[in-house]
Tab-separated table of C-alpha atoms in Angstrom:
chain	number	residue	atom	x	y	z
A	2	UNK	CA	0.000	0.000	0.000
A	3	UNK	CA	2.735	2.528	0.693
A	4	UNK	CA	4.475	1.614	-2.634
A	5	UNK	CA	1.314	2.173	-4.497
A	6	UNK	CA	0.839	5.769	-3.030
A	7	UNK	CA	4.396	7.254	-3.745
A	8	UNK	CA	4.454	5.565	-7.200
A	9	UNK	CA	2.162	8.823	-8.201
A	10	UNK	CA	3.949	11.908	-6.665
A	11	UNK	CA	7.346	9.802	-8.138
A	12	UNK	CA	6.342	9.597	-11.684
A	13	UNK	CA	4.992	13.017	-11.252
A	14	UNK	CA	8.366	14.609	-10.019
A	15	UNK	CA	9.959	12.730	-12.795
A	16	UNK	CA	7.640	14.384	-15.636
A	17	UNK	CA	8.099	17.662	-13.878
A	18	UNK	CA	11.813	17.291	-13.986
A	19	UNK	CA	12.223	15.778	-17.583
A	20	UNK	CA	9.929	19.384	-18.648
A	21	UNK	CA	12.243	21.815	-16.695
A	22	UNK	CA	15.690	20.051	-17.712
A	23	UNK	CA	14.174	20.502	-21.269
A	24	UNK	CA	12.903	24.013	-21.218
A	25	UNK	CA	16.201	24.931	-19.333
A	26	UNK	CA	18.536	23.581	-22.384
A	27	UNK	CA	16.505	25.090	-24.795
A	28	UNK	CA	17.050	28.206	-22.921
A	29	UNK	CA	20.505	27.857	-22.750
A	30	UNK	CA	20.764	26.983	-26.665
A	31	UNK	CA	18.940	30.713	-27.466
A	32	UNK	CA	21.299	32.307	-24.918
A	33	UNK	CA	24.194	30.713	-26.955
A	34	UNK	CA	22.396	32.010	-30.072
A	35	UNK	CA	22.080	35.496	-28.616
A	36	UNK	CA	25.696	35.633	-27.603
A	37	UNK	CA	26.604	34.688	-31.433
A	38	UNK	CA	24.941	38.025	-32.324
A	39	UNK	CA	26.044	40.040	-29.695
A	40	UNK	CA	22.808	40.743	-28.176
A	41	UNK	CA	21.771	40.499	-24.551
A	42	UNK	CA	19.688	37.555	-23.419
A	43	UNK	CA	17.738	37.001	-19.919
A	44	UNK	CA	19.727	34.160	-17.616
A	45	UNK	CA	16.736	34.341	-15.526
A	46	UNK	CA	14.125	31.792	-17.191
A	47	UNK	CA	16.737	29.131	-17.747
A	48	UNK	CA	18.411	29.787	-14.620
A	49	UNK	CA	14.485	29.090	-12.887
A	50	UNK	CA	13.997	26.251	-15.581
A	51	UNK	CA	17.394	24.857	-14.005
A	52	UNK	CA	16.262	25.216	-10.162
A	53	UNK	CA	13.490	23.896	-11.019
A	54	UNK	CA	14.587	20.362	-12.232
A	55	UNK	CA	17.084	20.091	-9.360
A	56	UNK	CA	14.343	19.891	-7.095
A	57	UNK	CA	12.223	17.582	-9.392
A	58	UNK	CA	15.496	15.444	-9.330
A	59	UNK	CA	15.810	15.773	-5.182
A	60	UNK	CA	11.822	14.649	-4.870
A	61	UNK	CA	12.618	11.592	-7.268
A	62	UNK	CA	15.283	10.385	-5.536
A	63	UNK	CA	13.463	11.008	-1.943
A	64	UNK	CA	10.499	9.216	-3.141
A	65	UNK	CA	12.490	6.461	-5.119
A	66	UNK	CA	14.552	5.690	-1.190
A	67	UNK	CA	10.900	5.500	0.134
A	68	UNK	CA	9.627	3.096	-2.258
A	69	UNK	CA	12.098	0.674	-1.758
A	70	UNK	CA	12.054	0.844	2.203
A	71	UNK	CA	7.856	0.265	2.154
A	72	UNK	CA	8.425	-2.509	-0.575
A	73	UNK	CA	10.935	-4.258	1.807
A	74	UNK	CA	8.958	-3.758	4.982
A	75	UNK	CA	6.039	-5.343	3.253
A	76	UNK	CA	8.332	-8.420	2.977
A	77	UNK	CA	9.110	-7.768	6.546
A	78	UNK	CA	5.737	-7.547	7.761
A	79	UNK	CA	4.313	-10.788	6.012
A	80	UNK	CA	7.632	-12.879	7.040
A	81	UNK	CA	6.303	-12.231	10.559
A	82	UNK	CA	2.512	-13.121	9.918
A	83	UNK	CA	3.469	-16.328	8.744
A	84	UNK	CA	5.788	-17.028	11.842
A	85	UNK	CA	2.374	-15.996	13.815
A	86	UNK	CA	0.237	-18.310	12.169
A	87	UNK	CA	2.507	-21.461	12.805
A	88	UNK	CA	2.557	-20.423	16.064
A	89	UNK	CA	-1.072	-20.326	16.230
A	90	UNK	CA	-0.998	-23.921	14.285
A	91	UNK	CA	1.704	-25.474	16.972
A	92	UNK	CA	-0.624	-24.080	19.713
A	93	UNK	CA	-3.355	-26.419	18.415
A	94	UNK	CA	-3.959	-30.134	19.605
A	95	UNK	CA	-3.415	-33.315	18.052
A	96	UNK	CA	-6.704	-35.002	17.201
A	97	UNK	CA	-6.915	-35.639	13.445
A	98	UNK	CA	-5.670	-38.957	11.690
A	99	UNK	CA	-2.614	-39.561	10.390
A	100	UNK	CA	-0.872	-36.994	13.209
A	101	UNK	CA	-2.420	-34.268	11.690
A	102	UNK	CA	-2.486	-31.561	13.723
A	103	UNK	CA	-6.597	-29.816	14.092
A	104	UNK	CA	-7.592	-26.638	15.829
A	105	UNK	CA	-9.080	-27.263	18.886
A	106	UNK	CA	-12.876	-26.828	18.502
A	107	UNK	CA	-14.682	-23.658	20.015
A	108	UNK	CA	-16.092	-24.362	23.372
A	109	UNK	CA	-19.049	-24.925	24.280
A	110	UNK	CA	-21.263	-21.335	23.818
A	111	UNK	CA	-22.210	-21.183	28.051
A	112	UNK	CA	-25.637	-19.545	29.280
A	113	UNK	CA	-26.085	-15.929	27.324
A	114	UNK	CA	-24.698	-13.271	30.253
A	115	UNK	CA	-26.592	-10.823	31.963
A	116	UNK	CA	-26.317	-7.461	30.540
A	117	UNK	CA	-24.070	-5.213	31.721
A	118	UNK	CA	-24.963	-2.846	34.492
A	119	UNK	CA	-25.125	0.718	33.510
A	120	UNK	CA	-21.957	2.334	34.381
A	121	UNK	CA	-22.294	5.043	37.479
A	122	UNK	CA	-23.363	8.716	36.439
A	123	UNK	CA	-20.035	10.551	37.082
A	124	UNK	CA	-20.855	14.014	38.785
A	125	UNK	CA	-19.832	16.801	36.922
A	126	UNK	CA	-16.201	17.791	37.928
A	127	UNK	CA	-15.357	20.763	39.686
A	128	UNK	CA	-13.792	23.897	37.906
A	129	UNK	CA	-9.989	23.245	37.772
A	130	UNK	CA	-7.885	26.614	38.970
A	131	UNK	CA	-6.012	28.301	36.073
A	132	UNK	CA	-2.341	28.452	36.611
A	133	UNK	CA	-0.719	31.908	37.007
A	134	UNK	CA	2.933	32.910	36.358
A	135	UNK	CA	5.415	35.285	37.793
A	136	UNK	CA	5.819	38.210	34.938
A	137	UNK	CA	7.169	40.946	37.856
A	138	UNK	CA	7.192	42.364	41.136
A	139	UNK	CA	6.094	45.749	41.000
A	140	UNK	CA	5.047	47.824	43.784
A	141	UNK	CA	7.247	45.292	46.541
A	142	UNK	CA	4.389	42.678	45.596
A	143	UNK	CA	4.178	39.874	42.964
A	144	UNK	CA	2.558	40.253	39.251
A	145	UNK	CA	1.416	36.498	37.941
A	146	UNK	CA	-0.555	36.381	34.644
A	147	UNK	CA	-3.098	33.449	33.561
A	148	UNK	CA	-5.534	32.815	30.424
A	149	UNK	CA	-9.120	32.769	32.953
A	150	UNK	CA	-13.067	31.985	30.643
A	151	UNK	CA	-14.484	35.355	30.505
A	152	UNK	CA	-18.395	35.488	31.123
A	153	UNK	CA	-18.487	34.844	26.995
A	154	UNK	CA	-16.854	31.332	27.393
A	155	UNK	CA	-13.523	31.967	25.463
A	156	UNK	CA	-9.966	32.775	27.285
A	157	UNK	CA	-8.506	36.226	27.963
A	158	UNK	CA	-5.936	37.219	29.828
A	159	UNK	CA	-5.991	38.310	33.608
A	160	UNK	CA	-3.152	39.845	35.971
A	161	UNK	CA	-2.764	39.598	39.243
A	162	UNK	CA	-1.203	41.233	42.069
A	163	UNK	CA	-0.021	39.606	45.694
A	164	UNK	CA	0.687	42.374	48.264
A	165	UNK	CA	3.967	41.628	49.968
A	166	UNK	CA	2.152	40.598	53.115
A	167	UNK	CA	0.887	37.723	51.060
A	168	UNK	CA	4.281	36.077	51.130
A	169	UNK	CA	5.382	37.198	54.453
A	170	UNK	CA	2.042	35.439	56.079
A	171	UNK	CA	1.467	32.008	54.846
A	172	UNK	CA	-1.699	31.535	57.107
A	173	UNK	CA	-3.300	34.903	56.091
A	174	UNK	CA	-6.404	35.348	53.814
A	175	UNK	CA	-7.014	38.952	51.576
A	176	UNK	CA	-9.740	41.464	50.034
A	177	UNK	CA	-9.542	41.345	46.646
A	178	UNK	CA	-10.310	44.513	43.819
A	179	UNK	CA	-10.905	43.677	40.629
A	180	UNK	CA	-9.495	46.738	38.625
A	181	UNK	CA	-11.437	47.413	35.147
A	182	UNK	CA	-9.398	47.821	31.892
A	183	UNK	CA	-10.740	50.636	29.310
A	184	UNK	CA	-9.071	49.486	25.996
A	185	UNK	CA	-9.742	46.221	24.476
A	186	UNK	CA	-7.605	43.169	25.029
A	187	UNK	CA	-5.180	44.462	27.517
A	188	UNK	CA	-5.557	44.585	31.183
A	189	UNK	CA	-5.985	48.264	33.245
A	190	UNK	CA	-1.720	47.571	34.561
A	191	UNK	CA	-1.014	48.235	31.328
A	192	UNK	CA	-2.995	51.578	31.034
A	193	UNK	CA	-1.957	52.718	34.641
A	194	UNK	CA	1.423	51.495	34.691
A	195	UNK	CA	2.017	53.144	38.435
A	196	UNK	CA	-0.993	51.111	39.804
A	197	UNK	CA	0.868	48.893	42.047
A	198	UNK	CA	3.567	51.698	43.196
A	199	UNK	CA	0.415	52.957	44.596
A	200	UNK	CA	-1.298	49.907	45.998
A	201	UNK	CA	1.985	48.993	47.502
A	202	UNK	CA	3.265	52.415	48.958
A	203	UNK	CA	-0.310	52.529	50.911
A	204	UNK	CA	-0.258	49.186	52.439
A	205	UNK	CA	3.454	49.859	53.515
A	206	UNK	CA	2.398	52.731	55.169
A	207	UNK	CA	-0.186	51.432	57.231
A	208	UNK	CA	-3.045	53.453	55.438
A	209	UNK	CA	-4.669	50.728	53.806
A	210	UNK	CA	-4.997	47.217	54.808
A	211	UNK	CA	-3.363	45.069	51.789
A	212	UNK	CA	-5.359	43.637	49.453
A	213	UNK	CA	-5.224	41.408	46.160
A	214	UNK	CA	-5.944	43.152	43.056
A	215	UNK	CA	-7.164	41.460	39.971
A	216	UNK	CA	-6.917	43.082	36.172
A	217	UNK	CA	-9.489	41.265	33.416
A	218	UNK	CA	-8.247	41.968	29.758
A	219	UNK	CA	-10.964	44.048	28.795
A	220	UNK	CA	-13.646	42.679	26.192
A	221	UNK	CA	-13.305	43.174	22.066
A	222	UNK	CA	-15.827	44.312	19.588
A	223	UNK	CA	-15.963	47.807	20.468
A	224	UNK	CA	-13.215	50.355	21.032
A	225	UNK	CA	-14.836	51.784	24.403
A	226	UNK	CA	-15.854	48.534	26.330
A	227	UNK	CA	-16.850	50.758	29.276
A	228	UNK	CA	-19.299	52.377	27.399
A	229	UNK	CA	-21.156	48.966	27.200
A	230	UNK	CA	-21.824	49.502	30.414
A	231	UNK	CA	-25.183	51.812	29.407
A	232	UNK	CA	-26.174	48.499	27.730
A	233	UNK	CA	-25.457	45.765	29.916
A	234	UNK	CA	-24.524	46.467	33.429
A	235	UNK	CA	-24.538	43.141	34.667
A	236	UNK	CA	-21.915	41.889	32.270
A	237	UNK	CA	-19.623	43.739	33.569
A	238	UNK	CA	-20.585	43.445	37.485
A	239	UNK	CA	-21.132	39.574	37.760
A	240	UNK	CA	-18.267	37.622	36.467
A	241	UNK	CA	-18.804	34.396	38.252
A	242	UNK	CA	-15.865	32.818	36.554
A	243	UNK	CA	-13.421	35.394	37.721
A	244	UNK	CA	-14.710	35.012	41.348
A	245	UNK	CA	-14.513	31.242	40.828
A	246	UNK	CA	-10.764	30.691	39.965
A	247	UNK	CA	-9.708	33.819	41.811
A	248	UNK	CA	-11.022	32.165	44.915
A	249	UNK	CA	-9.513	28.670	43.905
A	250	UNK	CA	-5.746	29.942	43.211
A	251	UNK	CA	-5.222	31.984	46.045
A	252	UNK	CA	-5.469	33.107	49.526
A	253	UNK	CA	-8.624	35.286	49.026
A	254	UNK	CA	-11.609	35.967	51.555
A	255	UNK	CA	-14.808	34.397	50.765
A	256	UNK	CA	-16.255	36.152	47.270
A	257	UNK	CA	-19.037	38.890	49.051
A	258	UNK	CA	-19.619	42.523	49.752
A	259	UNK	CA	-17.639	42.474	52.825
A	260	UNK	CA	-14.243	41.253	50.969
A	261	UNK	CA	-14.837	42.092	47.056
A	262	UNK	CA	-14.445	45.804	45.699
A	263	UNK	CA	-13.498	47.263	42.141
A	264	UNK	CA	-11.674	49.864	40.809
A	265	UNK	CA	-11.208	52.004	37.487
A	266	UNK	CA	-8.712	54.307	36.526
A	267	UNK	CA	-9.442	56.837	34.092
A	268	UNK	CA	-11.544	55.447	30.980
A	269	UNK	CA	-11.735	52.552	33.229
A	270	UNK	CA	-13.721	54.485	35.905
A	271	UNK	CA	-17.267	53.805	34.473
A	272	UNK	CA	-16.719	49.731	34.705
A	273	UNK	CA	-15.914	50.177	38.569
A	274	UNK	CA	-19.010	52.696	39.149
A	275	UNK	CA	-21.443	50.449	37.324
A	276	UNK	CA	-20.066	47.338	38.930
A	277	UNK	CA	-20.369	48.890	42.318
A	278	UNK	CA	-23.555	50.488	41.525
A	279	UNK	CA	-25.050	47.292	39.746
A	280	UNK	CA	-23.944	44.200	42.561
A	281	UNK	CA	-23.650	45.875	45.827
A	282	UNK	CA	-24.207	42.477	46.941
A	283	UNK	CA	-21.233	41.475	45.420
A	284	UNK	CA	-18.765	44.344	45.472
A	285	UNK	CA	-18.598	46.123	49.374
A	286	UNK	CA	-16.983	49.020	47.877
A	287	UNK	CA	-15.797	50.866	44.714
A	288	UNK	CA	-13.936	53.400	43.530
A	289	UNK	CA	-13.751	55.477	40.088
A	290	UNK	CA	-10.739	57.531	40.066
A	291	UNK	CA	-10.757	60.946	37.329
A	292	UNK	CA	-13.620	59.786	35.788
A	293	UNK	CA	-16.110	60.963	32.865
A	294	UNK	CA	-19.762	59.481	33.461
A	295	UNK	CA	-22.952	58.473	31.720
A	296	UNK	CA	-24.728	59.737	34.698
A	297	UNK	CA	-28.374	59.133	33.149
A	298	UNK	CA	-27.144	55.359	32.718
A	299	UNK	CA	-25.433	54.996	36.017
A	300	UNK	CA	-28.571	56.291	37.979
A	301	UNK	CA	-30.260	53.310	36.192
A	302	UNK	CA	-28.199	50.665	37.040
A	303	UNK	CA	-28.221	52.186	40.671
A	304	UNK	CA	-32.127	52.211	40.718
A	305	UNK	CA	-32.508	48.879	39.054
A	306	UNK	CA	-30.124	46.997	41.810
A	307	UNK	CA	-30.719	44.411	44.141
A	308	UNK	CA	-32.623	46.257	47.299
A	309	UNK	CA	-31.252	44.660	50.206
A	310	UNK	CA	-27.624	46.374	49.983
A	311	UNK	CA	-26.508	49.855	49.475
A	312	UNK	CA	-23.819	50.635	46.930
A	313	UNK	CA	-20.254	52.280	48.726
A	314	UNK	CA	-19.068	54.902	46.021
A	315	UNK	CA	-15.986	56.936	46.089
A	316	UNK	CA	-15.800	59.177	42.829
A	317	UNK	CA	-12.382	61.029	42.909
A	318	UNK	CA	-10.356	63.481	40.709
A	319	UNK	CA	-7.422	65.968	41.172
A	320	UNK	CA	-8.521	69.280	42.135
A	321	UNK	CA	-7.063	70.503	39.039
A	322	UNK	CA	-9.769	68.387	37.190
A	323	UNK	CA	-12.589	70.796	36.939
A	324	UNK	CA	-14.103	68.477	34.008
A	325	UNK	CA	-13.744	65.532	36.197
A	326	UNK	CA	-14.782	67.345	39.600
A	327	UNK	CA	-18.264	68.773	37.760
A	328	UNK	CA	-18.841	65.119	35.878
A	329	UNK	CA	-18.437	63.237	39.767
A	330	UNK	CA	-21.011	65.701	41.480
A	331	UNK	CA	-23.033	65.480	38.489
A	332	UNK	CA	-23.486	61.696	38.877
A	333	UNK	CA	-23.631	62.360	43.212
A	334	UNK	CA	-26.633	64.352	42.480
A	335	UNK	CA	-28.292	61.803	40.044
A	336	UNK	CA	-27.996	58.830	42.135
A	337	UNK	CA	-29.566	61.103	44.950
A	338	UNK	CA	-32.203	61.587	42.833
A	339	UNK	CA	-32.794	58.414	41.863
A	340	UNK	CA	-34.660	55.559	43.403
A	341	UNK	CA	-34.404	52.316	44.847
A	342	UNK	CA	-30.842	51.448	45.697
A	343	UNK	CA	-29.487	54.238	44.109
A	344	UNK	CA	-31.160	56.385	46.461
A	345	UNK	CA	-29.312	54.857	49.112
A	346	UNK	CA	-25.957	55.163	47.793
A	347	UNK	CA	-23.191	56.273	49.911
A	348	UNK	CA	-21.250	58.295	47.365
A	349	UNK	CA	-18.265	60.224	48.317
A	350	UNK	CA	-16.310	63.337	46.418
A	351	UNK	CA	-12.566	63.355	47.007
A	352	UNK	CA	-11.360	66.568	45.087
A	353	UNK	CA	-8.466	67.215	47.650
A	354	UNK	CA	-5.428	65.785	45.732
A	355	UNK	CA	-3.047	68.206	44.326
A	356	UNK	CA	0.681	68.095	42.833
A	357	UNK	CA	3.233	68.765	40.547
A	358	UNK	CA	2.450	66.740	37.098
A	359	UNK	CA	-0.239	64.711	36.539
A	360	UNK	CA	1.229	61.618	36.618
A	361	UNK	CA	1.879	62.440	40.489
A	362	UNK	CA	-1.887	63.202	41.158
A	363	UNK	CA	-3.054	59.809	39.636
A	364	UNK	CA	-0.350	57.744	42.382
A	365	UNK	CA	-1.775	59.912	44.697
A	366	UNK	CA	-5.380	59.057	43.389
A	367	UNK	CA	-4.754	55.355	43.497
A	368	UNK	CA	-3.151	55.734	46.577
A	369	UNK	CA	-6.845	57.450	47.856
A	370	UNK	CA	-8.527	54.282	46.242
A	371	UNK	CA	-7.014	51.988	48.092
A	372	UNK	CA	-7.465	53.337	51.222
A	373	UNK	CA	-11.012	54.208	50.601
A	374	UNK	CA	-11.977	50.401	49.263
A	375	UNK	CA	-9.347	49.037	52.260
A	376	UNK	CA	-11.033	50.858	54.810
A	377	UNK	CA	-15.017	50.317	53.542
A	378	UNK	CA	-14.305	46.466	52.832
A	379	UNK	CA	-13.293	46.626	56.938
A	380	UNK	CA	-16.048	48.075	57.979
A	381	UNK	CA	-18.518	45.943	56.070
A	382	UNK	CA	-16.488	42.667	57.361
């Protein structure tokens, strides 16, 4: 069988090669010509021509080696059947005249068996934890990446961040903040680069208890994926598989308003306030730092809910931010307005932070954050 199907591509590469050696001489015989006459000729079609067979010649040889190896392991393979079936023969007992040697006959057929019992229902395994590797160790902490189901069912990538009071206390469990990205496929680190300088420089200084942050790769299929958050609220607020493999890999409280809080950054600040303002019941606190808000959208998702828990809200921008400042008291006043558990909402202004360059402000923003999510996340435990 494996002779018959490289006899084909052989005779092919053969033809091939017997048109290109031709086309190549003939090639060469007008370049001769040409050179007679003093004119100039093109080397280039002969010299392709030429290429051209070598490799035909190459395949033919290839192929011819192959040929010959399947042909003789064919002999192989049937010189070793026949040894099998005289072993099979020799394995038979005597019984026939004349010494003949006769195949045992079958046994008897015995009672037709029972069927088979159906096999045991297998319960449904449990979700297996993702494994995350070491990419840094920014901020004093540890960065570890994994590919975690998003609430679509395919992979994206999320980062997270160990405080380093994770290492130092084996025994101890953490809060955990899920910060929201603003540009697809990347994760909010990579917009807010100083995140974890931030995170870290608070819980060394005693002014927020430490606390594990998470970073989603933001969705595709639009360029603003915040802005889907007019749309559909509780995609972005209850991400069951996060919470699921989060709580699996490490050292996290129990998933729940008194140990879960988000944060946004920026472009990312909408995610945080919906998801805050959307699952109280899941997310104690959050926290939407320099911020520009669909405050008609945001009052909705407040109103609409779940009743039995109040949304924890701090909205904060540098003082120099007077677009940020007026879009954070805009949405304060809405959710005042509003009803049901927006109503309720315990929605805090910072406006207080001031410094040199902006850059400066935002660590000192994030810094704010984390003390604010820290210190409601306490209370509510």
């Amino acid at each position: 069988m494996v002779r018959s199907l490289l006899v084909v591509p052989l005779l092919a590469a053969a033809a091939g090669g017997v048109w290109l050696a031709r086309g190549a001489l003939l090639r060469w015989r007008d370049l001769r010509s040409a050179a007679t006459y003093e004119l100039a000729g093109d080397q280039r079609p002969m010299l392709v021509r030429a290429a051209g067979a070598m490799v035909c010649g190459v395949c033919v040889t290839a192929l011819t080696v192959l040929t010959a190896l399947g042909t003789f392991g064919g002999l192989g393979g049937s010189g070793g059947r026949a040894d099998g079936a005289e072993l099979s023969v020799g394995d038979a007992r005597e019984g026939a005249p004349g010494g003949v040697r006769q195949a045992a006959p079958p046994a008897a057929d015995p009672l037709p068996a029972a069927a088979p019992a159906p096999a045991p229902t297998t319960p449904a395994a449990a979700p297996v934890a993702s494994r995350f590797d070491s990419v840094g160790h920014p901020g004093g902490g540890e960065l570890l990446q994994s590919a975690v189901p998003g609430p679509d069912g395919h992979p994206r990538n999320v980062r997270v961040w160990l405080p380093a009071q994770y290492a130092k206390d084996p025994n101890a469990r953490f809060p955990v903040v899920v910060m929201h990205a603003a540009t697809p496929r990347r994760t909010a680190d990579t917009e807010v680069p100083d995140v974890f300088e931030g995170l870290g420089s608070a819980a060394q200084t005693a002014k927020a208890r430490p606390f594990i942050l998470v970073a989603p790769e933001a969705p595709n299929g639009t360029a603003h994926p915040c802005e889907l958050v007019a749309a559909a609220p509780q995609a972005v607020a209850d991400d069951a598989a996060l919470r699921a493999v989060i709580a699996a890999a490490f050292r996290t409280l129990p998933p729940g308003p008194a140990s879960w809080g988000t944060l946004g950054v920026e472009d990312g600040a909408p995610c945080a306030a919906a998801a805050g303002l959307a699952r109280p019941d899941l997310y104690g606190a959050a926290a939407a730092v320099s911020g520009r808000y669909d405050t008609a959208a945001l009052a909705r998702t407040g109103a609409e809910a779940p009743a039995d828990a109040a949304p924890h809200l701090l909205l904060a921008a540098a003082k120099a931010d007077g677009a940020g400042l007026d879009a954070a008291r805009k949405l304060q006043a809405a959710l005042r307005a509003g009803t049901g558990s927006a109503a309720r909402a315990d929605v805090r202004i910072s406006d207080n932070v001031q410094d040199y360059t902006r850059d400066r402000e935002r660590l000192r923003l994030v810094r704010q954050a984390a003390q604010y999510l820290a210190e409601t996340l306490a209370k509510a435990s």
